[in-house]
Amino acid sequence: MDNISFEATLSFAQSLDQQDELARFKDEFHYPQANGKNVIYFCGNSLGLQPRNVEAAVQQELNDWKNLGISGFLKAKNPWMYYQEYFKPALANIVGAKEDEVTVMNSLTVNLHLLMLTFYRPTATRFKIIMEAGAFPSDQYAAETQVIYHGFSPDKSVIELKPREGEKLLRTDDILAGIEEHSNELALVLLGGINYYTGQLFDMKAITAATQKAGAIAAFDLAHAAGNAPLQLHDWNVDFAVWCSYKYLNGGPGAVGGVYVHERYASDPATARLGGWWGNDEEGRFKMEKGFKAKSNASGWNISTAQILNMVSLKASLELFEEAGMENLRAKSVSLTAWLEFLLQQLKNINFEIITPADPEGRGAQLSLYFKEQGRAIHDKMIEKGIIVDYREPGVIRVAPAPMYCSYEDVYRFYEILRDEF
Ligand SMILES: *Cc1c(COP(=O)(O)O)cnc(C)c1O
């Protein structure tokens, strides 16, 4: 369905919902309440909603712990010993990787640091990190402190790529030119797969190829891309990636983070890393012997005992991703976001700009709307009406209709308020 055939009416929105094969997933979630009814939730890019199957899944682990104690490691319904294994098929699908290339552990920024210990090993001649200007602060802090930790200066080592004067998005050509320009001293390119603020989805394939041609490592923070945008990390030959599980993946606040390491490193136990017993070859784990032998897959970066209670909610949520299918979710997402864009284009009463790329290939679910005036008032009105969106200075409202639980009618209700109340 393209924008041209859309009609800005409620009945049209409802007809789109009737044709939506993923519509039933809306009932698989819990919703905060406002004005006595479910809110409309466009904040899945910050914290996804709770899937209804989470409670029973958590209860299962609590019961197994209660009834089995230590035996739960082998005798729980989902033996805890192998817990991280259960995530591999679903996550491999979501990020476009081999099962041996993904694992879950810790949390996003911690994982970024751990993988930088493997992949960012600056030398006197190769020490630069390329990032996007305005990267998520945690990523900025990680890069800055790693550089300092290795004895280099952030001013000279962290190169920030900025949009051209008067523009809000980074052009792919400019990213590739930046990589080329610094190629002799470049150690690492670390970009968000999707920029959290603008919603821009980067051309990870082209960026990876250019980075590797420059002799550097290509890494992505997929916090806003995992479970949202189509990813083919293995085929794009990405070196490593990290993401959190509480945004589009609906794993719950602070849920366990995800990691991808290309098999050329993951399969090699000699790849440098900091070890712990959970990353050790399983056969030897309980022999309590000297000598770390890394597992020959991404789990070789695991360090500590699996944190069952911090993983179980993601495990439950991923069942819904398996049922819905990432390709179907993306297809709905492209259409739902185009519907949002179409409706916004009908507004004549409000002065605003959509910062996010217009090309569907250049964005995920989110549109970032820059309101030249009244941004705060529009945000507050939405909240008052039970529509959850977030606000970032100066005047940006990020609207992320997650295809798993947002409907075409939800998007219409947002438009209706902008049309009628301002
Ligand atoms: C959400 C987000 C984070 C959060 O990191 P945590 O370690 O999970 O707190 C980091 N980076 C990006 C790009 C994000 O969007």
Short mmCIF file of C-alpha atoms and ligand atoms in Angstrom, two decimals:
data_model
loop_
_atom_site.label_atom_id
_atom_site.label_comp_id
_atom_site.label_asym_id
_atom_site.label_seq_id
_atom_site.Cartn_x
_atom_site.Cartn_y
_atom_site.Cartn_z
CA MET A 1 0.00 0.00 0.00
CA ASP A 2 1.57 3.34 -0.92
CA ASN A 3 0.77 6.78 0.49
CA ILE A 4 -1.19 7.78 -2.58
CA SER A 5 -3.96 5.35 -1.85
CA PHE A 6 -4.34 6.40 1.81
CA GLU A 7 -7.35 8.44 2.96
CA ALA A 8 -7.22 10.53 6.12
CA THR A 9 -10.34 9.13 7.77
CA LEU A 10 -11.06 6.98 10.79
CA SER A 11 -12.92 4.41 8.71
CA PHE A 12 -9.90 4.09 6.43
CA ALA A 13 -7.67 3.52 9.48
CA GLN A 14 -10.05 0.84 10.69
CA SER A 15 -10.08 -0.85 7.31
CA LEU A 16 -6.27 -0.98 7.38
CA ASP A 17 -6.46 -2.62 10.80
CA GLN A 18 -8.92 -5.20 9.48
CA GLN A 19 -6.49 -6.18 6.74
CA ASP A 20 -3.53 -6.32 9.15
CA GLU A 21 -2.45 -9.92 9.72
CA LEU A 22 -0.46 -8.92 12.79
CA ALA A 23 -3.37 -7.08 14.43
CA ARG A 24 -3.97 -9.87 16.94
CA PHE A 25 -0.59 -9.23 18.61
CA LYS A 26 -2.02 -6.03 20.12
CA ASP A 27 -3.87 -8.21 22.63
CA GLU A 28 -0.66 -9.96 23.68
CA PHE A 29 0.48 -6.88 25.66
CA HIS A 30 -0.39 -4.98 28.83
CA TYR A 31 -1.10 -1.24 28.54
CA PRO A 32 -0.73 1.53 31.11
CA GLN A 33 -4.12 3.10 31.81
CA ALA A 34 -5.18 6.73 31.30
CA ASN A 35 -8.67 8.23 31.45
CA GLY A 36 -9.98 4.73 32.23
CA LYS A 37 -8.63 3.06 29.11
CA ASN A 38 -5.47 1.65 27.53
CA VAL A 39 -3.00 4.29 26.46
CA ILE A 40 -1.82 4.51 22.87
CA TYR A 41 1.87 3.78 23.18
CA PHE A 42 4.44 5.28 20.80
CA CYS A 43 7.39 5.00 23.19
CA GLY A 44 8.55 1.49 22.32
CA ASN A 45 11.83 3.07 21.19
CA SER A 46 12.53 3.84 24.88
CA LEU A 47 10.83 1.02 26.78
CA GLY A 48 8.69 -1.58 25.06
CA LEU A 49 5.44 -2.72 26.68
CA GLN A 50 5.11 -5.87 28.76
CA PRO A 51 4.02 -8.95 26.83
CA ARG A 52 1.26 -10.85 28.61
CA ASN A 53 3.27 -14.08 28.60
CA VAL A 54 6.04 -12.59 30.76
CA GLU A 55 4.34 -13.04 34.11
CA ALA A 56 3.89 -16.81 33.75
CA ALA A 57 7.43 -17.16 32.41
CA VAL A 58 8.88 -15.34 35.42
CA GLN A 59 6.65 -17.39 37.73
CA GLN A 60 7.99 -20.60 36.16
CA GLU A 61 11.57 -19.66 37.04
CA LEU A 62 10.56 -18.60 40.55
CA ASN A 63 8.76 -21.91 41.05
CA ASP A 64 11.68 -23.92 39.72
CA TRP A 65 14.03 -22.09 42.06
CA LYS A 66 11.58 -22.59 44.95
CA ASN A 67 11.12 -26.29 44.28
CA LEU A 68 14.48 -27.35 42.93
CA GLY A 69 17.17 -25.11 44.40
CA ILE A 70 20.53 -25.95 42.89
CA SER A 71 19.04 -28.79 40.80
CA GLY A 72 17.34 -26.15 38.67
CA PHE A 73 20.56 -25.77 36.70
CA LEU A 74 19.83 -29.11 35.06
CA LYS A 75 16.25 -29.94 36.05
CA ALA A 76 14.32 -26.68 35.68
CA LYS A 77 11.78 -26.66 32.87
CA ASN A 78 14.33 -24.52 31.02
CA PRO A 79 17.59 -25.77 32.55
CA TRP A 80 19.47 -22.68 33.72
CA MET A 81 22.81 -24.14 32.70
CA TYR A 82 22.01 -23.61 29.02
CA TYR A 83 19.80 -20.56 29.38
CA GLN A 84 21.71 -18.32 26.99
CA GLU A 85 21.39 -20.95 24.28
CA TYR A 86 17.61 -20.48 24.15
CA PHE A 87 17.95 -16.96 22.72
CA LYS A 88 20.13 -17.79 19.78
CA PRO A 89 17.60 -18.87 17.13
CA ALA A 90 15.29 -15.87 17.63
CA LEU A 91 18.10 -13.32 17.92
CA ALA A 92 19.95 -14.75 14.93
CA ASN A 93 16.76 -14.13 12.91
CA ILE A 94 16.29 -10.64 14.24
CA VAL A 95 19.83 -9.40 13.54
CA GLY A 96 20.57 -11.54 10.48
CA ALA A 97 23.35 -13.63 11.93
CA LYS A 98 24.34 -17.26 12.47
CA GLU A 99 23.30 -18.69 15.81
CA ASP A 100 26.96 -19.05 16.76
CA GLU A 101 27.45 -15.31 16.28
CA VAL A 102 24.95 -14.10 18.92
CA THR A 103 24.54 -14.29 22.66
CA VAL A 104 22.89 -12.43 25.54
CA MET A 105 24.78 -11.10 28.56
CA ASN A 106 25.14 -8.05 30.84
CA SER A 107 23.75 -4.82 29.41
CA LEU A 108 24.42 -2.66 26.40
CA THR A 109 27.12 -0.25 27.54
CA VAL A 110 28.92 -2.95 29.53
CA ASN A 111 28.96 -5.12 26.41
CA LEU A 112 30.20 -2.24 24.32
CA HIS A 113 33.14 -1.89 26.71
CA LEU A 114 33.83 -5.62 26.76
CA LEU A 115 33.81 -5.89 22.99
CA MET A 116 35.91 -2.78 22.61
CA LEU A 117 38.50 -4.56 24.75
CA THR A 118 38.62 -7.17 22.01
CA PHE A 119 38.25 -4.90 19.00
CA TYR A 120 39.64 -1.50 19.94
CA ARG A 121 43.35 -2.01 20.50
CA PRO A 122 44.83 1.30 19.48
CA THR A 123 48.43 1.71 18.40
CA ALA A 124 50.51 4.86 17.97
CA THR A 125 49.49 4.93 14.31
CA ARG A 126 45.92 3.53 14.45
CA PHE A 127 43.84 4.89 17.26
CA LYS A 128 40.90 6.88 15.88
CA ILE A 129 37.24 6.08 16.46
CA ILE A 130 34.64 7.49 14.08
CA MET A 131 31.20 8.15 15.57
CA GLU A 132 28.19 10.20 14.59
CA ALA A 133 28.04 13.63 16.24
CA GLY A 134 25.22 13.53 18.76
CA ALA A 135 25.55 9.79 19.39
CA PHE A 136 23.66 8.50 22.42
CA PRO A 137 25.54 9.81 25.49
CA SER A 138 26.39 6.38 26.88
CA ASP A 139 28.17 5.50 23.63
CA GLN A 140 30.01 8.81 23.70
CA TYR A 141 31.15 8.16 27.27
CA ALA A 142 32.23 4.63 26.37
CA ALA A 143 34.35 5.81 23.44
CA GLU A 144 35.82 8.74 25.36
CA THR A 145 36.81 6.68 28.38
CA GLN A 146 38.21 3.80 26.33
CA VAL A 147 40.42 6.24 24.46
CA ILE A 148 41.64 7.76 27.74
CA TYR A 149 42.08 4.30 29.26
CA HIS A 150 44.47 3.44 26.43
CA GLY A 151 46.42 6.67 26.99
CA PHE A 152 45.13 8.65 24.03
CA SER A 153 43.34 11.97 23.90
CA PRO A 154 39.62 12.02 23.06
CA ASP A 155 40.02 15.32 21.19
CA LYS A 156 42.40 13.78 18.70
CA SER A 157 41.02 10.25 18.71
CA VAL A 158 37.23 10.50 18.62
CA ILE A 159 36.16 11.85 15.24
CA GLU A 160 32.54 12.99 15.10
CA LEU A 161 30.82 13.10 11.74
CA LYS A 162 28.33 15.94 11.47
CA PRO A 163 25.57 16.65 8.98
CA ARG A 164 26.32 19.41 6.46
CA GLU A 165 25.56 22.98 7.41
CA GLY A 166 21.79 23.48 7.46
CA GLU A 167 21.08 19.70 7.32
CA LYS A 168 19.95 17.36 10.10
CA LEU A 169 20.97 13.98 8.67
CA LEU A 170 24.30 12.45 7.78
CA ARG A 171 24.69 11.64 4.11
CA THR A 172 26.08 8.18 3.42
CA ASP A 173 28.58 9.67 1.00
CA ASP A 174 29.87 11.96 3.72
CA ILE A 175 30.25 9.04 6.14
CA LEU A 176 32.21 7.09 3.54
CA ALA A 177 34.34 10.16 2.78
CA GLY A 178 35.03 10.61 6.52
CA ILE A 179 36.20 7.02 6.78
CA GLU A 180 38.44 7.47 3.76
CA GLU A 181 39.85 10.74 5.10
CA HIS A 182 40.96 9.16 8.38
CA SER A 183 41.78 5.74 6.96
CA ASN A 184 45.46 5.77 7.86
CA GLU A 185 44.79 6.28 11.55
CA LEU A 186 41.40 4.66 11.85
CA ALA A 187 40.91 1.83 14.36
CA LEU A 188 37.13 1.64 14.74
CA VAL A 189 33.89 2.95 13.28
CA LEU A 190 31.12 2.89 15.89
CA LEU A 191 27.72 4.14 14.79
CA GLY A 192 24.19 3.65 15.99
CA GLY A 193 22.41 1.41 13.47
CA ILE A 194 19.56 3.89 13.84
CA ASN A 195 20.29 7.26 15.41
CA TYR A 196 18.12 7.55 18.52
CA TYR A 197 17.30 11.22 17.97
CA THR A 198 16.73 11.59 14.24
CA GLY A 199 15.59 8.02 13.56
CA GLN A 200 18.06 7.80 10.65
CA LEU A 201 18.88 4.22 9.65
CA PHE A 202 22.45 4.04 8.38
CA ASP A 203 23.65 2.05 5.39
CA MET A 204 25.51 -0.48 7.49
CA LYS A 205 26.56 -2.58 4.53
CA ALA A 206 28.32 0.28 2.73
CA ILE A 207 29.80 1.64 5.95
CA THR A 208 31.16 -1.78 6.91
CA ALA A 209 32.76 -2.28 3.50
CA ALA A 210 34.41 1.16 3.56
CA THR A 211 35.61 0.68 7.14
CA GLN A 212 37.20 -2.66 6.42
CA LYS A 213 38.79 -1.32 3.25
CA ALA A 214 40.39 1.30 5.49
CA GLY A 215 41.75 -1.53 7.67
CA ALA A 216 39.49 -0.77 10.64
CA ILE A 217 36.74 -2.52 12.61
CA ALA A 218 33.06 -1.86 11.83
CA ALA A 219 30.76 -1.88 14.86
CA PHE A 220 27.15 -0.85 15.42
CA ASP A 221 25.05 -0.05 18.42
CA LEU A 222 21.68 -1.52 17.49
CA ALA A 223 19.70 -0.25 20.48
CA HIS A 224 17.15 1.36 18.16
CA ALA A 225 17.48 -1.13 15.32
CA ALA A 226 17.11 -4.56 16.95
CA GLY A 227 13.54 -5.78 16.49
CA ASN A 228 12.81 -2.74 14.35
CA ALA A 229 14.86 -2.52 11.16
CA PRO A 230 15.93 -5.30 8.77
CA LEU A 231 19.45 -6.41 9.67
CA GLN A 232 21.87 -8.75 7.90
CA LEU A 233 24.90 -8.46 10.13
CA HIS A 234 26.59 -11.60 8.89
CA ASP A 235 26.10 -10.90 5.19
CA TRP A 236 27.14 -7.30 5.64
CA ASN A 237 30.28 -8.66 7.28
CA VAL A 238 29.88 -6.43 10.36
CA ASP A 239 32.65 -7.13 12.89
CA PHE A 240 30.64 -6.72 16.08
CA ALA A 241 27.40 -5.23 17.36
CA VAL A 242 25.64 -4.69 20.66
CA TRP A 243 22.06 -3.83 21.55
CA CYS A 244 19.70 -3.57 24.49
CA SER A 245 16.55 -5.64 24.80
CA TYR A 246 14.17 -3.23 26.45
CA LYS A 247 13.30 -0.99 23.47
CA TYR A 248 11.64 -2.65 20.45
CA LEU A 249 12.43 -6.12 21.83
CA ASN A 250 10.12 -5.61 24.84
CA GLY A 251 12.43 -7.44 27.25
CA GLY A 252 11.62 -5.18 30.22
CA PRO A 253 13.50 -2.40 32.02
CA GLY A 254 17.24 -3.11 32.12
CA ALA A 255 16.78 -6.54 30.48
CA VAL A 256 19.84 -8.50 29.45
CA GLY A 257 21.76 -7.06 26.47
CA GLY A 258 22.54 -8.70 23.13
CA VAL A 259 25.84 -9.20 21.35
CA TYR A 260 26.93 -10.21 17.86
CA VAL A 261 30.49 -11.16 16.96
CA HIS A 262 31.28 -12.22 13.40
CA GLU A 263 32.16 -15.91 13.25
CA ARG A 264 35.68 -15.24 12.00
CA TYR A 265 36.45 -13.99 15.53
CA ALA A 266 33.74 -15.85 17.45
CA SER A 267 34.90 -19.28 16.29
CA ASP A 268 38.50 -18.60 17.28
CA PRO A 269 39.14 -19.23 21.00
CA ALA A 270 42.40 -17.30 20.61
CA THR A 271 40.54 -14.01 19.96
CA ALA A 272 41.54 -11.75 22.88
CA ARG A 273 38.93 -11.06 25.56
CA LEU A 274 38.40 -11.02 29.30
CA GLY A 275 37.32 -14.47 30.38
CA GLY A 276 35.08 -15.94 33.05
CA TRP A 277 33.75 -19.44 33.70
CA TRP A 278 30.51 -19.03 31.73
CA GLY A 279 32.49 -18.30 28.57
CA ASN A 280 34.66 -21.33 29.16
CA ASP A 281 34.23 -24.48 27.17
CA GLU A 282 31.29 -26.30 28.86
CA GLU A 283 33.10 -29.62 29.24
CA GLY A 284 35.75 -27.99 31.36
CA ARG A 285 33.61 -25.50 33.23
CA PHE A 286 33.13 -27.53 36.38
CA LYS A 287 36.52 -29.18 36.45
CA MET A 288 37.74 -26.04 38.17
CA GLU A 289 41.08 -26.29 36.40
CA LYS A 290 43.61 -23.67 35.43
CA GLY A 291 43.63 -22.30 31.89
CA PHE A 292 40.69 -20.45 30.26
CA LYS A 293 39.44 -22.21 27.14
CA ALA A 294 36.94 -19.94 25.38
CA LYS A 295 33.88 -21.42 23.73
CA SER A 296 34.23 -21.25 19.97
CA ASN A 297 31.23 -19.02 19.39
CA ALA A 298 29.88 -15.69 20.63
CA SER A 299 29.13 -17.26 24.02
CA GLY A 300 32.89 -17.26 24.55
CA TRP A 301 32.43 -13.64 25.66
CA ASN A 302 30.03 -14.65 28.45
CA ILE A 303 31.66 -14.14 31.80
CA SER A 304 29.31 -14.88 34.68
CA THR A 305 26.50 -17.27 35.52
CA ALA A 306 23.40 -16.62 33.41
CA GLN A 307 21.15 -14.06 35.15
CA ILE A 308 17.96 -16.04 34.77
CA LEU A 309 15.60 -13.48 36.29
CA ASN A 310 17.01 -10.77 34.05
CA MET A 311 16.70 -12.91 30.93
CA VAL A 312 13.36 -14.64 31.31
CA SER A 313 11.20 -11.69 30.22
CA LEU A 314 13.18 -11.34 27.00
CA LYS A 315 12.87 -15.07 26.41
CA ALA A 316 9.07 -14.75 26.64
CA SER A 317 9.00 -11.66 24.42
CA LEU A 318 11.10 -13.31 21.72
CA GLU A 319 8.42 -16.00 21.38
CA LEU A 320 6.16 -13.28 19.98
CA PHE A 321 8.85 -12.20 17.50
CA GLU A 322 9.16 -15.81 16.36
CA GLU A 323 5.39 -16.06 15.92
CA ALA A 324 4.98 -12.76 14.12
CA GLY A 325 8.13 -13.05 11.98
CA MET A 326 10.61 -10.20 11.64
CA GLU A 327 9.83 -9.75 7.93
CA ASN A 328 6.12 -9.39 8.58
CA LEU A 329 6.80 -6.94 11.38
CA ARG A 330 9.01 -4.85 9.14
CA ALA A 331 6.45 -4.88 6.32
CA LYS A 332 3.77 -3.64 8.70
CA SER A 333 6.16 -1.11 10.18
CA VAL A 334 6.98 0.42 6.80
CA SER A 335 3.28 0.78 6.10
CA LEU A 336 2.36 2.07 9.57
CA THR A 337 5.08 4.73 9.51
CA ALA A 338 4.11 5.73 5.96
CA TRP A 339 0.52 6.11 7.25
CA LEU A 340 1.76 8.36 10.07
CA GLU A 341 3.77 10.40 7.56
CA PHE A 342 0.79 10.67 5.20
CA LEU A 343 -1.50 11.91 7.98
CA LEU A 344 1.07 14.45 9.16
CA GLN A 345 1.32 15.77 5.61
CA GLN A 346 -2.41 16.59 5.71
CA LEU A 347 -1.92 19.05 8.60
CA LYS A 348 -2.10 22.68 7.57
CA ASN A 349 -2.47 24.23 11.03
CA ILE A 350 0.91 23.36 12.56
CA ASN A 351 4.43 24.44 11.68
CA PHE A 352 6.68 21.39 11.88
CA GLU A 353 9.29 19.39 10.07
CA ILE A 354 9.86 15.62 9.92
CA ILE A 355 13.58 15.19 10.63
CA THR A 356 13.66 11.46 9.94
CA PRO A 357 14.52 10.40 6.37
CA ALA A 358 11.56 10.19 3.98
CA ASP A 359 12.96 7.06 2.33
CA PRO A 360 11.62 3.93 4.13
CA GLU A 361 15.03 2.30 3.58
CA GLY A 362 16.54 5.08 5.65
CA ARG A 363 14.40 4.70 8.74
CA GLY A 364 12.74 2.28 11.15
CA ALA A 365 9.40 2.77 12.91
CA GLN A 366 10.20 6.16 14.42
CA LEU A 367 9.50 9.60 13.04
CA SER A 368 11.12 12.54 14.84
CA LEU A 369 8.98 15.64 14.53
CA TYR A 370 10.50 19.04 15.05
CA PHE A 371 7.84 21.54 16.10
CA LYS A 372 9.09 25.06 15.62
CA GLU A 373 6.65 26.27 18.26
CA GLN A 374 4.35 24.59 20.77
CA GLY A 375 6.42 21.37 20.94
CA ARG A 376 6.10 21.09 24.70
CA ALA A 377 2.36 21.95 24.62
CA ILE A 378 1.72 19.32 21.94
CA HIS A 379 3.57 16.71 23.96
CA ASP A 380 1.60 17.59 27.12
CA LYS A 381 -1.71 17.47 25.24
CA MET A 382 -0.89 13.99 23.92
CA ILE A 383 -0.12 12.73 27.41
CA GLU A 384 -3.35 14.28 28.72
CA LYS A 385 -5.25 12.43 25.98
CA GLY A 386 -3.57 9.11 26.78
CA ILE A 387 -1.07 9.04 23.90
CA ILE A 388 2.46 8.31 25.09
CA VAL A 389 5.21 10.01 23.08
CA ASP A 390 8.45 11.55 24.28
CA TYR A 391 9.89 15.01 24.07
CA ARG A 392 13.48 16.10 23.50
CA GLU A 393 14.67 19.71 23.45
CA PRO A 394 14.40 21.76 21.33
CA GLY A 395 10.87 20.86 20.30
CA VAL A 396 11.35 17.30 19.05
CA ILE A 397 8.64 14.69 19.63
CA ARG A 398 9.67 11.17 18.75
CA VAL A 399 6.77 8.99 17.63
CA ALA A 400 7.50 5.29 17.28
CA PRO A 401 4.50 3.19 16.22
CA ALA A 402 5.86 -0.28 17.02
CA PRO A 403 4.24 -2.73 14.61
CA MET A 404 3.90 -5.39 17.31
CA TYR A 405 1.27 -3.52 19.31
CA CYS A 406 0.35 -0.28 17.53
CA SER A 407 -2.59 -0.06 15.13
CA TYR A 408 -3.45 2.21 12.23
CA GLU A 409 -6.24 3.62 14.37
CA ASP A 410 -3.73 4.50 17.12
CA VAL A 411 -1.81 6.55 14.58
CA TYR A 412 -5.03 8.19 13.36
CA ARG A 413 -5.89 9.24 16.95
CA PHE A 414 -2.53 11.01 17.23
CA TYR A 415 -3.20 12.88 13.98
CA GLU A 416 -6.73 13.78 15.07
CA ILE A 417 -5.43 15.57 18.17
CA LEU A 418 -2.89 17.55 16.14
CA ARG A 419 -5.62 18.46 13.65
CA ASP A 420 -8.35 19.40 16.13
CA GLU A 421 -6.60 20.77 19.22
CA PHE A 422 -4.02 23.16 17.73
C1 LIG B 1 19.15 3.03 24.86
C2 LIG B 1 20.55 3.18 24.41
C3 LIG B 1 21.64 2.89 25.27
C4 LIG B 1 21.43 2.48 26.70
O1 LIG B 1 22.51 1.75 27.20
P1 LIG B 1 22.37 0.85 28.52
O2 LIG B 1 23.74 0.39 28.76
O3 LIG B 1 21.38 -0.24 28.21
O4 LIG B 1 21.83 1.72 29.61
C5 LIG B 1 22.93 3.02 24.76
N1 LIG B 1 23.13 3.40 23.49
C6 LIG B 1 22.11 3.69 22.64
C7 LIG B 1 22.39 4.11 21.24
C8 LIG B 1 20.80 3.62 23.09
O5 LIG B 1 19.80 3.94 22.27
#
